[in-house]
Amino acid sequence: MQNQLPKQLQNILMEELLKNPFMGINITDGEGRVLFLNEAHYRITGHTPQQYMGKTMDEIKNKGMISESATMIALETKKSVLINQIASKENTFQVKAIPIFDEKQQIIFVINYLIDVSELTRVQKTLQQIQYSHEELKDKFEILKKELNNKGGLIFCSKAMRNVVECAYRVAQNDVTVLITGPSGSGKEQIANMIQARSKRKNKPFVRINCAAIPETLLESELFGYEPGAFTGGLAKGRKGLIESADNGTLLLDEIGELPMTLQSKLLRVLQDHEVRRVGGNQTIKVNFRLIASTNANMKQMIAEKKFREDLYYRLSVIEIRIPGLEQRKEDIPLLINYFLKIFNVKYDMHKYMSKEAIEYLSNAEYPGNVRELRNIVERTMILSKNDEIKLSDAYEAFGMFIQTHITAKDFKIDIASTPNVTLKHMLEEYEKHILMEYMKIYGSGTKIAQKLKTDQSTISRKLNKYHIKSNFV
């Protein structure tokens, strides 16, 4: 197609593509050595051209500037590759690496396209507002939307999550049953999406069902389907079940621990025989699907309590992927916060950013609801904050002061062993001083502290002078 264009137009088109402000471009030679970077590359990665030019992408990776190199993967596999990329534990984006071959099928160049996740979100929002008349454009949009949904939630830099993702990559291509375990809100569904998107069945049906969300009386018919007249209120023609709908594709059973014992035996039989029988029916129907199950329950404990079949558990857990909670990967929290800031800035048409103190405050908090809870807190903080800069006080207002639940004598610098004659009055004063110092960090002035602690300003001023605590605004 390009050869049909006038040469002058070809040059203009090439120049405009390389200057594209929305897509970073990185071109290397056949050894992975950087030859060209456009301006968008610096904006997306945060790295200057001087840090890349003349160096191999392997050297750049070894310096810790990026989490992995799409270029080196493409050189090794001799295939195009699409990965999630992290630069310096701050900027996240997707990279598509395309190897260019000579007539001897030797790689002479690798072209990398970089797209920021927030840019993808903007593209998705824009495309949704346009009525397409061309089917090819519609197909490309659906692919883009699927990539965004499948990859957008996997933001990490910790070794714990890297091990999880690497395991998911390895098992994706094999038709093995996978059990994904981990606390609520830790990202089990995202890992399931990743496995399905990289599997041999990625273009086949992907059927999901939450076993805890459907009443037990309806769950059997939802899973296995039913024949005409099987029960009152059913469709006259009967209905195909979700397992049958997943034929040749993938079935995700979320909250598998909530599956009733009566249905556990039926599911076990399906996994053993690869056949399903509808409710009220006599015939068996052959099914071929890959099963991915997930749960936040302690399966071993449920087995001990006779709430889950042991034989079914071993059928499900051929490969078990355990996702850690946020308390086991706290280094991911700042990265997730910045990612959610980008997402909600696009969603609410905002331009907000979070101060270093606010990020540190939220990074040290505990999140029983894991990534889901952190996402909600960032969204709430953005909506409630009045200015573009989200300050420590905004984070406190949206989340609450968790520091008080972690107070120990060491926090007040009281060494009981070396000061055995310390008085209760002294200890209470140290406690009071600690609280006032924390509130000063958050609110910055005695007036606001008095308002928050519901006391008069003169009392707070006197105590601040007593403990030599200075206002942050002085």
Coordinates of C-alpha atoms in Angstrom, one line a residue:
M1 CA 0.0 0.0 0.0
Q2 CA 2.8 2.4 0.9
N3 CA 4.5 2.0 -2.5
Q4 CA 1.4 3.4 -4.2
L5 CA 1.8 6.7 -2.4
P6 CA 3.8 9.5 -3.9
K7 CA 7.3 9.6 -2.4
Q8 CA 6.8 13.1 -1.1
L9 CA 3.7 11.9 0.8
Q10 CA 5.6 8.8 2.1
N11 CA 8.2 11.0 3.7
I12 CA 5.6 13.3 5.3
L13 CA 3.7 10.3 6.6
M14 CA 6.9 8.7 8.1
E15 CA 7.9 12.0 9.7
E16 CA 4.4 12.4 11.3
L17 CA 4.3 8.8 12.5
L18 CA 7.7 9.2 14.3
K19 CA 6.6 12.5 15.9
N20 CA 3.3 11.0 17.1
P21 CA 2.8 12.5 20.6
F22 CA 0.7 9.5 21.8
M23 CA 3.0 6.6 21.0
G24 CA 6.6 6.2 22.0
I25 CA 9.0 4.6 19.4
N26 CA 12.3 2.9 20.2
I27 CA 14.3 1.3 17.3
T28 CA 17.2 -1.0 18.0
D29 CA 19.6 -2.9 15.8
G30 CA 19.8 -6.7 15.6
E31 CA 21.8 -6.9 18.9
G32 CA 19.3 -4.7 20.8
R33 CA 21.4 -1.6 20.7
V34 CA 19.2 1.6 20.7
L35 CA 19.4 3.6 17.4
F36 CA 16.4 5.9 17.6
L37 CA 13.9 7.3 20.1
N38 CA 11.1 9.8 19.5
E39 CA 10.0 12.6 21.9
A40 CA 7.0 10.6 23.2
H41 CA 9.4 7.9 24.4
Y42 CA 10.8 10.3 27.0
R43 CA 7.4 11.4 28.1
I44 CA 6.1 7.9 28.6
T45 CA 9.2 6.3 30.3
G46 CA 10.6 9.4 32.1
H47 CA 14.1 8.5 30.8
T48 CA 16.2 10.9 28.7
P49 CA 17.5 9.8 25.3
Q50 CA 21.1 10.0 26.7
Q51 CA 20.2 7.1 29.1
Y52 CA 19.4 4.9 26.1
M53 CA 21.3 5.9 22.9
G54 CA 24.1 3.5 22.1
K55 CA 23.3 1.1 24.8
T56 CA 21.6 -2.3 24.5
M57 CA 18.2 -2.9 26.0
D58 CA 19.8 -5.7 28.0
E59 CA 22.2 -3.2 29.6
I60 CA 19.3 -0.9 30.4
K61 CA 17.3 -3.7 32.0
N62 CA 20.3 -4.8 34.1
K63 CA 20.6 -1.2 35.4
G64 CA 17.1 -1.5 36.8
M65 CA 15.6 1.1 34.5
I66 CA 13.0 -1.2 33.1
S67 CA 11.4 -4.4 34.5
E68 CA 12.0 -6.5 31.4
S69 CA 12.9 -5.9 27.7
A70 CA 10.4 -6.6 24.9
T71 CA 13.3 -6.1 22.5
M72 CA 15.4 -8.9 24.0
I73 CA 12.4 -11.2 24.1
A74 CA 11.7 -10.5 20.4
L75 CA 15.3 -11.2 19.5
E76 CA 15.3 -14.5 21.5
T77 CA 11.9 -15.8 20.2
K78 CA 12.1 -14.1 16.7
K79 CA 8.5 -13.1 17.1
S80 CA 6.5 -10.0 17.9
V81 CA 5.8 -9.6 21.6
L82 CA 3.4 -7.5 23.7
I83 CA 4.2 -6.9 27.4
N84 CA 3.4 -4.7 30.3
Q85 CA 6.5 -2.6 31.1
I86 CA 7.6 -0.7 34.2
A87 CA 10.2 2.0 34.1
S88 CA 12.0 2.9 37.3
K89 CA 9.1 1.6 39.4
E90 CA 7.0 4.7 38.5
N91 CA 5.8 4.8 34.9
T92 CA 3.8 1.9 33.5
F93 CA 3.0 1.3 29.9
Q94 CA 2.6 -1.4 27.2
V95 CA 5.3 -2.3 24.7
K96 CA 4.8 -4.0 21.3
A97 CA 8.2 -5.2 19.9
I98 CA 8.3 -6.1 16.2
P99 CA 11.4 -7.8 14.7
I100 CA 12.5 -6.8 11.2
F101 CA 14.2 -9.5 9.1
D102 CA 16.6 -9.4 6.1
E103 CA 16.4 -11.7 3.2
K104 CA 18.4 -14.4 5.2
Q105 CA 15.8 -14.2 8.0
Q106 CA 18.2 -12.6 10.3
I107 CA 16.9 -9.8 12.6
I108 CA 18.4 -6.5 11.6
F109 CA 16.1 -4.1 13.5
V110 CA 13.5 -4.2 16.3
I111 CA 10.8 -1.6 16.4
N112 CA 9.2 -0.9 19.8
Y113 CA 5.9 0.9 20.2
L114 CA 5.1 2.2 23.7
I115 CA 1.6 3.2 24.8
D116 CA 0.7 4.7 28.2
V117 CA -2.2 2.9 29.9
S118 CA -3.9 6.3 30.4
E119 CA -3.6 7.0 26.7
L120 CA -5.3 3.7 26.0
T121 CA -8.1 4.7 28.3
R122 CA -8.6 8.0 26.5
V123 CA -8.6 6.2 23.1
Q124 CA -11.2 3.8 24.4
K125 CA -13.4 6.6 25.7
T126 CA -13.1 8.5 22.4
L127 CA -13.8 5.4 20.2
Q128 CA -16.9 4.6 22.2
Q129 CA -18.4 7.9 21.2
I130 CA -18.0 7.2 17.5
Q131 CA -20.4 5.1 15.4
Y132 CA -18.2 3.0 13.2
S133 CA -19.4 2.0 9.7
H134 CA -16.4 -0.1 8.8
E135 CA -16.3 -3.6 10.4
E136 CA -12.5 -3.7 10.4
L137 CA -12.3 -0.6 12.6
K138 CA -14.8 -2.2 14.9
D139 CA -12.7 -5.3 15.2
K140 CA -9.6 -3.3 16.0
F141 CA -11.4 -1.4 18.7
E142 CA -12.6 -4.6 20.3
I143 CA -9.1 -6.0 20.4
L144 CA -7.8 -2.7 21.9
K145 CA -10.6 -2.8 24.5
K146 CA -9.9 -6.4 25.4
E147 CA -6.1 -5.7 25.8
L148 CA -7.0 -2.7 28.1
N149 CA -9.4 -4.7 30.3
N150 CA -7.1 -7.8 30.5
K151 CA -3.9 -6.0 31.3
G152 CA -4.9 -2.8 33.0
G153 CA -5.1 -4.1 36.5
L154 CA -1.8 -5.8 36.7
I155 CA 0.5 -3.1 38.1
F156 CA 3.5 -4.3 40.1
C157 CA 7.2 -4.1 40.7
S158 CA 7.5 -6.6 43.7
K159 CA 9.3 -9.9 43.4
A160 CA 6.3 -11.6 44.9
M161 CA 4.0 -10.5 42.1
R162 CA 6.6 -11.0 39.5
N163 CA 6.8 -14.7 40.5
V164 CA 3.0 -14.9 40.3
V165 CA 2.9 -13.4 36.8
E166 CA 5.8 -15.5 35.5
C167 CA 4.0 -18.6 36.8
A168 CA 0.8 -17.5 35.0
Y169 CA 2.7 -17.0 31.8
R170 CA 4.2 -20.5 32.0
V171 CA 0.9 -22.3 32.6
A172 CA -1.2 -20.2 30.1
Q173 CA -0.1 -22.2 27.0
N174 CA -0.9 -25.5 28.6
D175 CA -4.5 -26.8 29.0
V176 CA -4.0 -27.5 32.6
T177 CA -6.6 -26.8 35.4
V178 CA -5.6 -23.9 37.5
L179 CA -6.6 -22.9 41.0
I180 CA -6.0 -19.2 41.9
T181 CA -6.0 -18.5 45.6
G182 CA -5.5 -15.3 47.6
P183 CA -7.2 -12.8 49.8
S184 CA -10.2 -10.8 48.6
G185 CA -9.3 -7.9 46.3
S186 CA -5.8 -9.1 45.5
G187 CA -6.3 -9.6 41.8
K188 CA -7.3 -13.2 41.2
E189 CA -9.6 -12.2 38.3
Q190 CA -6.8 -10.3 36.6
I191 CA -4.5 -13.3 36.7
A192 CA -7.4 -15.5 35.3
N193 CA -7.8 -12.9 32.5
M194 CA -4.1 -13.0 31.8
I195 CA -4.0 -16.8 31.6
Q196 CA -7.0 -16.9 29.3
A197 CA -5.6 -14.1 27.0
R198 CA -2.4 -16.0 26.5
S199 CA -3.9 -19.5 26.1
K200 CA -4.6 -21.5 23.0
R201 CA -8.3 -20.9 23.7
K202 CA -8.0 -17.0 23.7
N203 CA -10.3 -16.6 20.8
K204 CA -12.9 -19.1 22.1
P205 CA -15.6 -18.4 24.7
F206 CA -14.6 -17.2 28.2
V207 CA -17.4 -17.9 30.5
R208 CA -17.3 -16.6 34.1
I209 CA -19.6 -17.4 37.0
N210 CA -19.4 -16.3 40.7
C211 CA -20.5 -19.3 42.7
A212 CA -21.3 -17.0 45.7
A213 CA -23.5 -14.6 43.7
I214 CA -26.1 -17.1 42.6
P215 CA -28.6 -18.8 44.9
E216 CA -28.0 -22.4 45.6
T217 CA -31.4 -23.4 44.1
L218 CA -30.5 -21.8 40.8
L219 CA -26.8 -22.6 40.7
E220 CA -27.3 -26.2 39.4
S221 CA -29.4 -25.1 36.4
E222 CA -27.0 -22.2 35.7
L223 CA -24.0 -24.5 35.6
F224 CA -25.5 -27.6 33.9
G225 CA -28.5 -26.3 32.1
Y226 CA -32.0 -27.9 32.0
E227 CA -34.3 -29.7 29.7
P228 CA -37.9 -28.5 28.8
G229 CA -40.3 -29.0 31.6
A230 CA -37.5 -29.7 34.2
F231 CA -39.1 -27.3 36.6
T232 CA -41.8 -24.7 36.9
G233 CA -40.8 -21.3 35.5
G234 CA -38.1 -22.6 33.2
L235 CA -38.0 -21.7 29.5
A236 CA -40.2 -23.9 27.3
K237 CA -37.2 -24.9 25.2
G238 CA -34.9 -25.5 28.1
R239 CA -31.6 -23.9 28.5
K240 CA -27.9 -24.6 27.9
G241 CA -25.7 -24.4 31.0
L242 CA -22.6 -22.3 31.5
I243 CA -20.3 -25.4 31.4
E244 CA -21.8 -26.3 28.0
S245 CA -21.5 -22.7 26.8
A246 CA -17.8 -22.8 27.6
D247 CA -17.3 -25.8 25.1
N248 CA -13.9 -25.4 23.4
G249 CA -13.2 -22.3 25.6
T250 CA -12.5 -21.5 29.2
L251 CA -14.7 -21.6 32.3
L252 CA -13.8 -19.4 35.3
L253 CA -15.5 -20.5 38.6
D254 CA -14.9 -17.7 41.0
E255 CA -15.4 -18.3 44.7
I256 CA -15.3 -22.1 44.1
G257 CA -15.3 -22.6 47.9
E258 CA -19.0 -21.5 47.9
L259 CA -20.0 -24.4 45.6
P260 CA -22.5 -26.6 47.5
M261 CA -21.4 -30.2 48.3
T262 CA -24.1 -31.7 46.1
L263 CA -22.8 -29.8 43.1
Q264 CA -19.2 -30.5 44.0
S265 CA -19.7 -34.2 43.2
K266 CA -21.4 -33.3 39.8
L267 CA -18.5 -31.0 38.9
L268 CA -16.0 -33.7 39.8
R269 CA -17.8 -36.1 37.4
V270 CA -17.7 -33.5 34.6
L271 CA -14.0 -33.0 35.1
Q272 CA -13.4 -36.8 35.1
D273 CA -15.7 -37.7 32.1
H274 CA -15.8 -34.4 30.1
E275 CA -19.5 -34.8 29.9
V276 CA -22.4 -32.8 31.3
R277 CA -26.0 -33.8 31.9
R278 CA -28.7 -31.1 32.0
V279 CA -31.2 -31.0 34.9
G280 CA -34.1 -33.2 34.0
G281 CA -32.3 -34.9 31.1
N282 CA -31.0 -38.4 30.5
Q283 CA -28.5 -37.7 27.7
T284 CA -24.9 -36.7 28.3
I285 CA -23.3 -34.0 26.3
K286 CA -19.6 -34.0 25.5
V287 CA -17.8 -30.8 26.6
N288 CA -14.2 -29.7 26.1
F289 CA -13.2 -26.7 28.2
R290 CA -10.4 -25.4 30.3
L291 CA -11.2 -24.8 34.0
I292 CA -9.8 -21.9 36.0
A293 CA -11.1 -21.7 39.6
S294 CA -10.4 -19.1 42.2
T295 CA -11.1 -18.6 45.9
N296 CA -10.2 -16.6 48.9
A297 CA -11.1 -19.4 51.3
N298 CA -8.7 -21.7 53.1
M299 CA -9.4 -24.9 51.1
K300 CA -7.4 -27.2 53.4
Q301 CA -9.4 -26.0 56.4
M302 CA -12.7 -26.5 54.5
I303 CA -11.6 -30.0 53.6
A304 CA -10.9 -30.7 57.3
E305 CA -14.3 -29.3 58.2
K306 CA -16.0 -31.5 55.5
K307 CA -17.2 -28.5 53.6
F308 CA -15.2 -29.2 50.4
R309 CA -14.4 -32.5 48.7
E310 CA -10.8 -33.4 48.9
D311 CA -10.8 -35.3 45.6
L312 CA -12.3 -32.2 43.9
Y313 CA -9.6 -30.0 45.4
Y314 CA -6.9 -32.1 44.0
R315 CA -8.6 -32.1 40.6
L316 CA -8.7 -28.3 40.7
S317 CA -5.3 -27.6 42.1
V318 CA -3.1 -29.3 39.4
I319 CA -1.5 -25.9 39.3
E320 CA -2.2 -23.6 42.3
I321 CA -1.2 -19.9 42.0
R322 CA -1.2 -18.1 45.3
I323 CA -1.5 -14.3 45.0
P324 CA -0.1 -12.4 48.0
G325 CA -2.0 -9.6 49.8
L326 CA -0.8 -6.0 49.7
E327 CA 0.9 -6.5 53.1
Q328 CA 3.3 -8.9 51.4
R329 CA 4.1 -6.5 48.5
K330 CA 4.0 -3.0 50.0
E331 CA 6.6 -1.8 47.4
D332 CA 3.7 -2.1 44.8
I333 CA 1.5 0.4 46.7
P334 CA 3.1 3.7 45.3
L335 CA 3.0 2.3 41.8
L336 CA -0.6 1.3 42.2
I337 CA -1.5 4.7 43.6
N338 CA 0.0 6.5 40.6
Y339 CA -1.7 4.1 38.2
F340 CA -5.1 4.7 39.9
L341 CA -4.5 8.5 39.8
K342 CA -4.1 8.2 36.0
I343 CA -7.2 6.1 35.6
F344 CA -9.4 8.4 37.7
N345 CA -8.0 11.6 36.2
V346 CA -9.2 10.3 32.8
K347 CA -12.5 9.0 34.2
Y348 CA -13.4 12.3 36.0
D349 CA -11.6 14.7 33.6
M350 CA -9.2 15.8 36.4
H351 CA -5.5 16.7 36.6
K352 CA -4.8 15.7 40.2
Y353 CA -1.5 14.4 41.7
M354 CA -0.6 13.2 45.1
S355 CA 2.1 14.8 47.4
K356 CA 5.0 12.7 48.5
E357 CA 3.8 12.8 52.1
A358 CA 0.3 11.6 51.1
I359 CA 1.8 8.7 49.1
E360 CA 4.0 7.7 52.0
Y361 CA 1.0 7.9 54.4
L362 CA -1.1 5.6 52.2
S363 CA 1.8 3.3 51.5
N364 CA 2.3 2.5 55.2
A365 CA -1.4 1.8 55.8
E366 CA -2.9 -1.7 56.0
Y367 CA -5.5 -2.8 53.4
P368 CA -7.6 -5.8 54.4
G369 CA -9.4 -5.4 51.1
N370 CA -6.1 -5.3 49.3
V371 CA -5.9 -3.7 45.8
R372 CA -9.6 -3.2 45.6
E373 CA -9.6 -1.3 48.8
L374 CA -6.6 0.8 47.8
R375 CA -8.3 1.7 44.5
N376 CA -11.5 2.8 46.3
I377 CA -9.4 5.0 48.7
V378 CA -7.5 6.7 45.9
E379 CA -10.8 7.4 44.1
R380 CA -12.4 8.7 47.3
T381 CA -9.4 10.9 48.0
M382 CA -9.4 12.4 44.5
I383 CA -13.1 13.2 44.7
L384 CA -13.0 14.7 48.2
S385 CA -9.8 16.8 47.7
K386 CA -10.4 20.4 46.8
N387 CA -7.2 21.2 44.9
D388 CA -5.1 19.5 42.2
E389 CA -2.5 18.5 44.7
I390 CA -3.7 15.8 47.0
K391 CA -2.1 16.6 50.4
L392 CA -1.5 14.5 53.5
S393 CA -4.6 16.1 55.1
D394 CA -6.7 15.0 52.1
A395 CA -5.5 11.4 52.4
Y396 CA -6.2 11.5 56.1
E397 CA -9.7 12.8 55.6
A398 CA -10.5 10.1 53.1
F399 CA -8.8 7.2 54.9
G400 CA -8.4 8.1 58.6
M401 CA -5.5 8.1 60.9
F402 CA -4.3 4.5 61.2
I403 CA -1.1 5.6 63.0
Q404 CA -2.8 5.5 66.4
T405 CA -3.3 1.7 66.2
H406 CA 0.4 1.2 65.9
I407 CA 1.6 3.3 68.9
T408 CA 4.2 1.7 71.1
A409 CA 6.4 3.0 73.9
K410 CA 9.3 3.1 71.4
D411 CA 7.3 5.7 69.3
F412 CA 7.5 8.1 72.3
K413 CA 11.2 7.4 72.8
I414 CA 10.6 6.1 76.3
D415 CA 13.2 3.5 77.3
I416 CA 11.6 1.9 80.3
A417 CA 14.7 -0.2 81.1
S418 CA 17.0 2.8 81.4
T419 CA 14.4 5.1 83.0
P420 CA 12.8 2.8 85.7
N421 CA 11.5 5.9 87.6
V422 CA 9.5 7.3 84.7
T423 CA 6.1 8.7 85.9
L424 CA 2.7 8.2 84.5
K425 CA 2.5 12.0 83.9
H426 CA 5.6 11.9 81.8
M427 CA 4.4 9.0 79.7
L428 CA 1.0 10.8 79.1
E429 CA 2.9 13.9 78.1
E430 CA 5.0 11.9 75.6
Y431 CA 1.8 10.4 74.2
E432 CA 0.2 13.9 73.9
K433 CA 3.3 15.2 72.2
H434 CA 3.3 12.4 69.7
I435 CA -0.3 12.9 68.8
L436 CA 0.2 16.7 68.3
M437 CA 3.3 16.1 66.1
E438 CA 1.3 13.7 63.9
Y439 CA -1.6 16.1 63.6
M440 CA 0.8 19.0 62.8
K441 CA 2.3 16.9 59.9
I442 CA -1.2 16.5 58.5
Y443 CA -2.9 19.8 59.1
G444 CA 0.1 22.2 59.5
S445 CA -1.4 24.7 61.9
G446 CA -2.7 24.9 65.5
T447 CA -6.1 26.3 64.3
K448 CA -6.9 23.3 62.2
I449 CA -5.6 20.9 64.9
A450 CA -8.0 22.6 67.4
Q451 CA -10.9 22.1 65.0
K452 CA -10.1 18.4 64.3
L453 CA -9.5 17.6 68.0
K454 CA -12.6 19.6 69.0
T455 CA -10.9 21.8 71.6
D456 CA -10.2 25.5 71.8
Q457 CA -7.2 27.1 70.0
S458 CA -5.6 28.5 73.1
T459 CA -5.2 25.1 74.6
I460 CA -3.6 23.7 71.4
S461 CA -1.3 26.8 71.1
R462 CA -0.1 26.4 74.7
K463 CA 0.7 22.7 74.3
L464 CA 2.5 23.3 71.0
N465 CA 4.7 25.9 72.7
K466 CA 5.2 23.5 75.6
Y467 CA 6.5 20.7 73.3
H468 CA 8.3 23.1 71.0
I469 CA 6.2 22.0 68.0
K470 CA 6.4 24.5 65.1
S471 CA 3.7 25.1 62.5
N472 CA 4.4 23.8 59.1
F473 CA 3.4 27.1 57.7
V474 CA 6.0 29.2 59.6

